[in-house]
Amino acid sequence: MSADEDKYPAESGRRRFVKGVVGGSGLAAVGMTSAVGINSATTSPGEGGGSTEAMAIENTAGPAPRGMPQIPIEIDDEGYLKGVWPEVQEVEQGGRTIEVAETEMGGVPYSSEWFQYCGVESYEGIVPTYESENYLRSDAGPAYDWQSEELEGGDRLNVSMFENYESWGNGIGEDGLGKPATGRWRSEDAENTIPIQVIRSPIIEEIANGNTDADQSIVDWLSASTSQGFIAWLNKCTHFCCVPGYKQSAGAASFGGEDGVYCACHQSVYDPFSIVQTLFVARPRPE
Ligand code: FES
């Protein structure tokens, strides 16, 4: 498993995202060895947060400091897609008992803290006990013609909508890599919408089935966190929190992003077919 450590950066704008977490200049030193110190420093402003290892779609170009965190997928008896929410547990942190949602999955501790960045840590859907059926639902203005023709905002995504996933294309980049949809998760009756993107891809299917030279740890993780080739992630750019898109912009080709997930704000590119472990400082949830 490759550790894709944060390239937390020099740009001054980032500071405002982390001020409440470790304050000022401490972030440059973030690394495995300082994890304990970070955890104790992050307990006071809210709940949870701190040094977190998340499985993510890899950031391959541009200023984003790391990949976007994956949302594990499960499919119900009728073929509807759900994002797995980890089990709620009580843990001691900084001398207090707090709730976290964390589950072991494919050899990885999957935690709701993976999503605690870019303000998402304050969304209702990220509260460990928020009640949701966890279905992945279409958004109101999807970027793909197939989706706007077939679906209304709020409709649940179903396997049957992705049958042509091995050939789908929209004129951007290469056809046949996978069929995408955009949507939301854990956002019904909530003030804030958690944006997600999902792709059903033969590449993901092959990796999860152990038919590639991917590390066994990645195979184990993907066979647990994807299903029938479906992979999903929290669609918030880890740079400055824009919402990127897979094959949504012809202009992505100028930045090598025509087959990736491209963020038009500052040209970051993510590879949804390359899953890596990332290390970052999750923000605490406000109390
Ligand atoms: S590249 Fe800057 S917000 Fe995405």
CSV table of C-alpha atoms and ligand atoms in Angstrom, one decimal:
chain,number,residue,atom,x,y,z
A,1,MET,CA,0.0,0.0,0.0
A,2,SER,CA,1.6,3.3,-1.0
A,3,ALA,CA,1.4,6.0,1.6
A,4,ASP,CA,0.5,9.2,-0.2
A,5,GLU,CA,1.5,11.6,2.5
A,6,ASP,CA,0.1,15.1,2.4
A,7,LYS,CA,2.0,17.6,0.6
A,8,TYR,CA,0.6,20.2,2.9
A,9,PRO,CA,1.8,23.2,1.5
A,10,ALA,CA,3.1,26.6,1.6
A,11,GLU,CA,0.2,28.4,0.2
A,12,SER,CA,-1.1,30.8,2.8
A,13,GLY,CA,-4.7,30.3,1.9
A,14,ARG,CA,-4.7,26.8,3.3
A,15,ARG,CA,-4.1,28.1,6.8
A,16,ARG,CA,-7.7,29.2,7.2
A,17,PHE,CA,-8.8,25.6,6.7
A,18,VAL,CA,-6.6,24.3,9.4
A,19,LYS,CA,-6.5,27.1,12.0
A,20,GLY,CA,-8.9,25.4,14.3
A,21,VAL,CA,-7.1,22.1,14.0
A,22,VAL,CA,-3.5,22.5,14.9
A,23,GLY,CA,-3.1,26.2,14.6
A,24,GLY,CA,-0.6,28.2,12.6
A,25,SER,CA,2.5,26.6,11.4
A,26,GLY,CA,2.4,23.1,12.9
A,27,LEU,CA,1.0,21.5,9.8
A,28,ALA,CA,4.2,21.4,7.9
A,29,ALA,CA,5.5,18.8,10.3
A,30,VAL,CA,2.5,16.5,10.0
A,31,GLY,CA,3.6,12.9,9.5
A,32,MET,CA,3.2,9.5,11.0
A,33,THR,CA,5.5,10.1,13.8
A,34,SER,CA,3.7,13.2,15.1
A,35,ALA,CA,0.2,11.6,15.0
A,36,VAL,CA,-0.1,11.3,18.8
A,37,GLY,CA,0.7,15.0,19.3
A,38,ILE,CA,-1.7,16.0,16.7
A,39,ASN,CA,-4.5,14.0,18.2
A,40,SER,CA,-4.1,15.6,21.6
A,41,ALA,CA,-3.9,19.0,20.0
A,42,THR,CA,-7.2,18.5,18.1
A,43,THR,CA,-9.5,17.4,20.9
A,44,SER,CA,-10.4,20.8,22.3
A,45,PRO,CA,-12.3,22.6,19.5
A,46,GLY,CA,-14.7,19.8,18.6
A,47,GLU,CA,-15.2,16.1,18.4
A,48,GLY,CA,-13.0,13.6,16.6
A,49,GLY,CA,-10.6,14.7,13.9
A,50,GLY,CA,-6.8,14.5,14.0
A,51,SER,CA,-4.4,12.4,12.0
A,52,THR,CA,-6.3,10.2,9.7
A,53,GLU,CA,-5.5,7.6,7.1
A,54,ALA,CA,-8.1,7.4,4.4
A,55,MET,CA,-8.3,5.4,1.2
A,56,ALA,CA,-8.7,7.8,-1.7
A,57,ILE,CA,-8.7,8.2,-5.4
A,58,GLU,CA,-5.2,9.4,-6.2
A,59,ASN,CA,-4.3,13.0,-6.8
A,60,THR,CA,-2.1,12.9,-9.9
A,61,ALA,CA,-1.6,16.6,-10.9
A,62,GLY,CA,-2.3,20.1,-9.8
A,63,PRO,CA,-2.1,21.7,-6.4
A,64,ALA,CA,-4.4,19.4,-4.4
A,65,PRO,CA,-2.5,18.0,-1.4
A,66,ARG,CA,-4.0,14.5,-1.6
A,67,GLY,CA,-6.7,12.3,-3.1
A,68,MET,CA,-10.4,12.4,-2.4
A,69,PRO,CA,-11.8,9.9,0.1
A,70,GLN,CA,-13.6,6.9,-1.1
A,71,ILE,CA,-17.1,6.0,0.0
A,72,PRO,CA,-17.5,2.2,0.3
A,73,ILE,CA,-20.4,0.9,-1.8
A,74,GLU,CA,-23.0,-1.7,-1.1
A,75,ILE,CA,-25.9,-2.7,-3.3
A,76,ASP,CA,-29.3,-3.7,-1.9
A,77,ASP,CA,-31.5,-6.6,-3.1
A,78,GLU,CA,-33.2,-4.4,-5.7
A,79,GLY,CA,-30.0,-3.2,-7.2
A,80,TYR,CA,-29.9,0.3,-5.5
A,81,LEU,CA,-26.6,1.7,-4.6
A,82,LYS,CA,-25.8,2.7,-1.0
A,83,GLY,CA,-22.8,4.3,0.6
A,84,VAL,CA,-21.7,2.3,3.6
A,85,TRP,CA,-21.8,4.3,6.9
A,86,PRO,CA,-19.5,2.9,9.6
A,87,GLU,CA,-20.8,1.6,12.9
A,88,VAL,CA,-21.2,4.2,15.6
A,89,GLN,CA,-19.0,3.7,18.6
A,90,GLU,CA,-18.1,5.6,21.7
A,91,VAL,CA,-14.4,6.2,22.2
A,92,GLU,CA,-12.4,8.1,24.8
A,93,GLN,CA,-10.6,11.1,23.4
A,94,GLY,CA,-8.8,13.7,25.4
A,95,GLY,CA,-10.5,12.5,28.6
A,96,ARG,CA,-14.0,12.7,27.1
A,97,THR,CA,-16.3,10.1,25.6
A,98,ILE,CA,-17.2,11.0,22.0
A,99,GLU,CA,-19.0,9.2,19.2
A,100,VAL,CA,-17.2,8.1,16.1
A,101,ALA,CA,-18.3,6.0,13.2
A,102,GLU,CA,-15.7,3.5,12.4
A,103,THR,CA,-15.7,-0.1,11.0
A,104,GLU,CA,-12.9,-2.4,9.9
A,105,MET,CA,-13.3,-3.1,6.2
A,106,GLY,CA,-11.0,-5.1,3.9
A,107,GLY,CA,-8.1,-4.7,6.4
A,108,VAL,CA,-8.7,-0.9,6.7
A,109,PRO,CA,-10.3,1.1,9.6
A,110,TYR,CA,-13.0,2.9,7.6
A,111,SER,CA,-14.0,6.1,9.6
A,112,SER,CA,-16.3,9.0,9.1
A,113,GLU,CA,-13.3,11.1,9.9
A,114,TRP,CA,-12.2,10.5,6.3
A,115,PHE,CA,-14.8,13.1,5.3
A,116,GLN,CA,-14.0,15.8,7.8
A,117,TYR,CA,-12.4,18.5,5.7
A,118,CYS,CA,-13.5,21.4,3.6
A,119,GLY,CA,-16.4,22.2,6.1
A,120,VAL,CA,-18.0,18.9,5.5
A,121,GLU,CA,-17.1,18.1,9.1
A,122,SER,CA,-20.0,20.4,10.1
A,123,TYR,CA,-22.6,18.8,7.8
A,124,GLU,CA,-25.5,16.9,9.5
A,125,GLY,CA,-24.8,13.9,7.4
A,126,ILE,CA,-21.4,13.5,8.9
A,127,VAL,CA,-22.7,13.3,12.5
A,128,PRO,CA,-22.1,9.6,13.3
A,129,THR,CA,-25.7,9.1,14.5
A,130,TYR,CA,-27.4,11.0,11.6
A,131,GLU,CA,-30.3,8.7,10.4
A,132,SER,CA,-30.1,7.9,6.7
A,133,GLU,CA,-30.9,5.1,4.4
A,134,ASN,CA,-27.5,5.9,2.8
A,135,TYR,CA,-28.8,5.6,-0.7
A,136,LEU,CA,-26.7,7.4,-3.4
A,137,ARG,CA,-29.2,9.7,-5.1
A,138,SER,CA,-29.0,11.6,-8.3
A,139,ASP,CA,-28.4,15.4,-8.1
A,140,ALA,CA,-30.7,17.9,-9.7
A,141,GLY,CA,-28.4,19.1,-12.4
A,142,PRO,CA,-26.2,16.2,-13.4
A,143,ALA,CA,-23.3,16.8,-15.8
A,144,TYR,CA,-24.1,13.7,-17.9
A,145,ASP,CA,-26.7,13.6,-20.6
A,146,TRP,CA,-27.7,10.0,-19.8
A,147,GLN,CA,-28.4,11.0,-16.2
A,148,SER,CA,-30.4,14.2,-16.9
A,149,GLU,CA,-32.5,12.3,-19.5
A,150,GLU,CA,-33.3,9.3,-17.2
A,151,LEU,CA,-33.3,10.7,-13.7
A,152,GLU,CA,-34.8,13.4,-11.5
A,153,GLY,CA,-32.9,14.9,-8.7
A,154,GLY,CA,-33.3,12.7,-5.6
A,155,ASP,CA,-33.8,9.5,-7.6
A,156,ARG,CA,-31.8,6.6,-6.3
A,157,LEU,CA,-29.0,5.2,-8.5
A,158,ASN,CA,-29.5,1.6,-9.6
A,159,VAL,CA,-27.2,-1.0,-11.1
A,160,SER,CA,-29.6,-1.3,-14.1
A,161,MET,CA,-28.8,2.3,-15.2
A,162,PHE,CA,-25.1,1.3,-15.7
A,163,GLU,CA,-25.5,-1.7,-18.0
A,164,ASN,CA,-23.4,-0.2,-20.8
A,165,TYR,CA,-20.5,0.7,-18.4
A,166,GLU,CA,-18.0,-1.2,-20.5
A,167,SER,CA,-18.6,0.9,-23.6
A,168,TRP,CA,-19.9,4.2,-22.3
A,169,GLY,CA,-18.3,7.5,-23.5
A,170,ASN,CA,-19.3,11.1,-24.0
A,171,GLY,CA,-16.7,12.3,-26.4
A,172,ILE,CA,-14.2,13.3,-23.7
A,173,GLY,CA,-11.1,11.1,-23.4
A,174,GLU,CA,-11.3,7.4,-24.0
A,175,ASP,CA,-14.6,5.4,-24.1
A,176,GLY,CA,-15.1,2.2,-22.1
A,177,LEU,CA,-13.3,3.2,-18.9
A,178,GLY,CA,-16.5,3.3,-16.9
A,179,LYS,CA,-19.9,5.0,-16.7
A,180,PRO,CA,-20.3,7.9,-14.2
A,181,ALA,CA,-23.0,9.6,-12.2
A,182,THR,CA,-23.1,12.5,-9.9
A,183,GLY,CA,-25.2,12.7,-6.8
A,184,ARG,CA,-25.5,13.1,-3.1
A,185,TRP,CA,-25.4,10.9,0.0
A,186,ARG,CA,-26.8,11.3,3.6
A,187,SER,CA,-28.2,14.6,2.6
A,188,GLU,CA,-32.0,14.1,2.6
A,189,ASP,CA,-33.7,16.6,5.1
A,190,ALA,CA,-30.3,18.1,5.8
A,191,GLU,CA,-29.2,21.7,5.3
A,192,ASN,CA,-26.0,20.8,3.5
A,193,THR,CA,-25.6,18.4,0.6
A,194,ILE,CA,-22.7,15.9,0.6
A,195,PRO,CA,-21.6,15.7,-3.1
A,196,ILE,CA,-20.5,12.4,-4.4
A,197,GLN,CA,-19.5,10.9,-7.6
A,198,VAL,CA,-19.7,7.2,-8.6
A,199,ILE,CA,-18.3,5.3,-11.6
A,200,ARG,CA,-19.1,1.7,-12.6
A,201,SER,CA,-15.8,0.6,-14.2
A,202,PRO,CA,-14.4,-2.6,-15.6
A,203,ILE,CA,-11.0,-1.4,-14.4
A,204,ILE,CA,-12.2,-1.3,-10.8
A,205,GLU,CA,-13.8,-4.7,-11.2
A,206,GLU,CA,-10.6,-6.2,-12.4
A,207,ILE,CA,-8.6,-4.8,-9.5
A,208,ALA,CA,-11.2,-5.9,-7.0
A,209,ASN,CA,-11.2,-9.4,-8.5
A,210,GLY,CA,-7.4,-9.7,-8.1
A,211,ASN,CA,-6.8,-9.8,-11.9
A,212,THR,CA,-4.1,-7.0,-11.9
A,213,ASP,CA,-0.7,-6.5,-10.3
A,214,ALA,CA,-2.2,-4.2,-7.6
A,215,ASP,CA,-0.9,-4.8,-4.1
A,216,GLN,CA,-2.9,-7.4,-2.1
A,217,SER,CA,-3.8,-4.7,0.4
A,218,ILE,CA,-5.5,-2.7,-2.3
A,219,VAL,CA,-7.2,-5.8,-3.7
A,220,ASP,CA,-8.5,-6.6,-0.2
A,221,TRP,CA,-9.7,-3.1,0.3
A,222,LEU,CA,-11.4,-2.7,-3.1
A,223,SER,CA,-13.1,-6.1,-2.9
A,224,ALA,CA,-14.6,-5.0,0.3
A,225,SER,CA,-15.4,-1.3,-0.6
A,226,THR,CA,-16.6,-1.7,-4.2
A,227,SER,CA,-19.2,-3.9,-5.7
A,228,GLN,CA,-19.8,-5.0,-9.4
A,229,GLY,CA,-17.3,-2.3,-10.5
A,230,PHE,CA,-18.9,0.6,-8.6
A,231,ILE,CA,-16.6,3.0,-6.9
A,232,ALA,CA,-17.7,6.2,-5.1
A,233,TRP,CA,-16.0,9.1,-3.4
A,234,LEU,CA,-16.7,12.3,-1.6
A,235,ASN,CA,-16.5,14.8,-4.5
A,236,LYS,CA,-14.8,17.7,-2.7
A,237,CYS,CA,-11.5,18.8,-4.0
A,238,THR,CA,-8.9,18.6,-1.3
A,239,HIS,CA,-7.3,21.8,-2.5
A,240,PHE,CA,-9.8,24.6,-1.9
A,241,CYS,CA,-13.0,22.5,-1.8
A,242,CYS,CA,-14.5,22.9,-5.3
A,243,VAL,CA,-16.6,20.1,-6.8
A,244,PRO,CA,-14.5,18.3,-9.6
A,245,GLY,CA,-15.9,16.1,-12.3
A,246,TYR,CA,-15.1,12.9,-14.2
A,247,LYS,CA,-15.2,13.6,-18.0
A,248,GLN,CA,-17.2,16.7,-17.4
A,249,SER,CA,-15.0,19.2,-19.2
A,250,ALA,CA,-13.3,19.0,-22.6
A,251,GLY,CA,-10.8,21.5,-21.3
A,252,ALA,CA,-9.5,18.8,-18.9
A,253,ALA,CA,-7.5,17.4,-21.7
A,254,SER,CA,-5.1,20.4,-21.6
A,255,PHE,CA,-4.1,19.2,-18.1
A,256,GLY,CA,-4.0,15.5,-18.7
A,257,GLY,CA,-7.3,15.1,-17.0
A,258,GLU,CA,-9.6,13.9,-19.8
A,259,ASP,CA,-9.8,10.4,-18.3
A,260,GLY,CA,-9.5,11.5,-14.7
A,261,VAL,CA,-11.5,13.6,-12.3
A,262,TYR,CA,-10.6,17.2,-13.1
A,263,CYS,CA,-11.1,20.2,-10.9
A,264,ALA,CA,-11.5,23.3,-13.0
A,265,CYS,CA,-10.8,25.7,-10.2
A,266,HIS,CA,-7.0,25.2,-10.2
A,267,GLN,CA,-6.5,22.2,-12.5
A,268,SER,CA,-6.0,19.4,-10.0
A,269,VAL,CA,-6.5,15.9,-11.5
A,270,TYR,CA,-7.5,12.7,-9.7
A,271,ASP,CA,-7.3,9.2,-11.0
A,272,PRO,CA,-10.4,7.3,-9.9
A,273,PHE,CA,-8.8,4.0,-11.0
A,274,SER,CA,-5.8,4.4,-8.7
A,275,ILE,CA,-6.6,3.9,-5.1
A,276,VAL,CA,-4.1,5.0,-2.5
A,277,GLN,CA,-3.8,5.5,1.2
A,278,THR,CA,-3.6,9.2,2.2
A,279,LEU,CA,-2.6,10.7,5.5
A,280,PHE,CA,-4.2,14.0,6.5
A,281,VAL,CA,-5.4,16.0,9.5
A,282,ALA,CA,-9.1,15.6,9.8
A,283,ARG,CA,-11.0,18.6,11.2
A,284,PRO,CA,-13.0,18.0,14.3
A,285,ARG,CA,-16.8,18.1,14.1
A,286,PRO,CA,-18.2,21.2,15.8
A,287,GLU,CA,-19.9,20.3,19.1
B,1,FES,S1,-7.8,22.5,-7.7
B,1,FES,FE1,-8.1,24.2,-6.3
B,1,FES,S2,-10.1,23.7,-5.5
B,1,FES,FE2,-9.7,22.0,-6.8
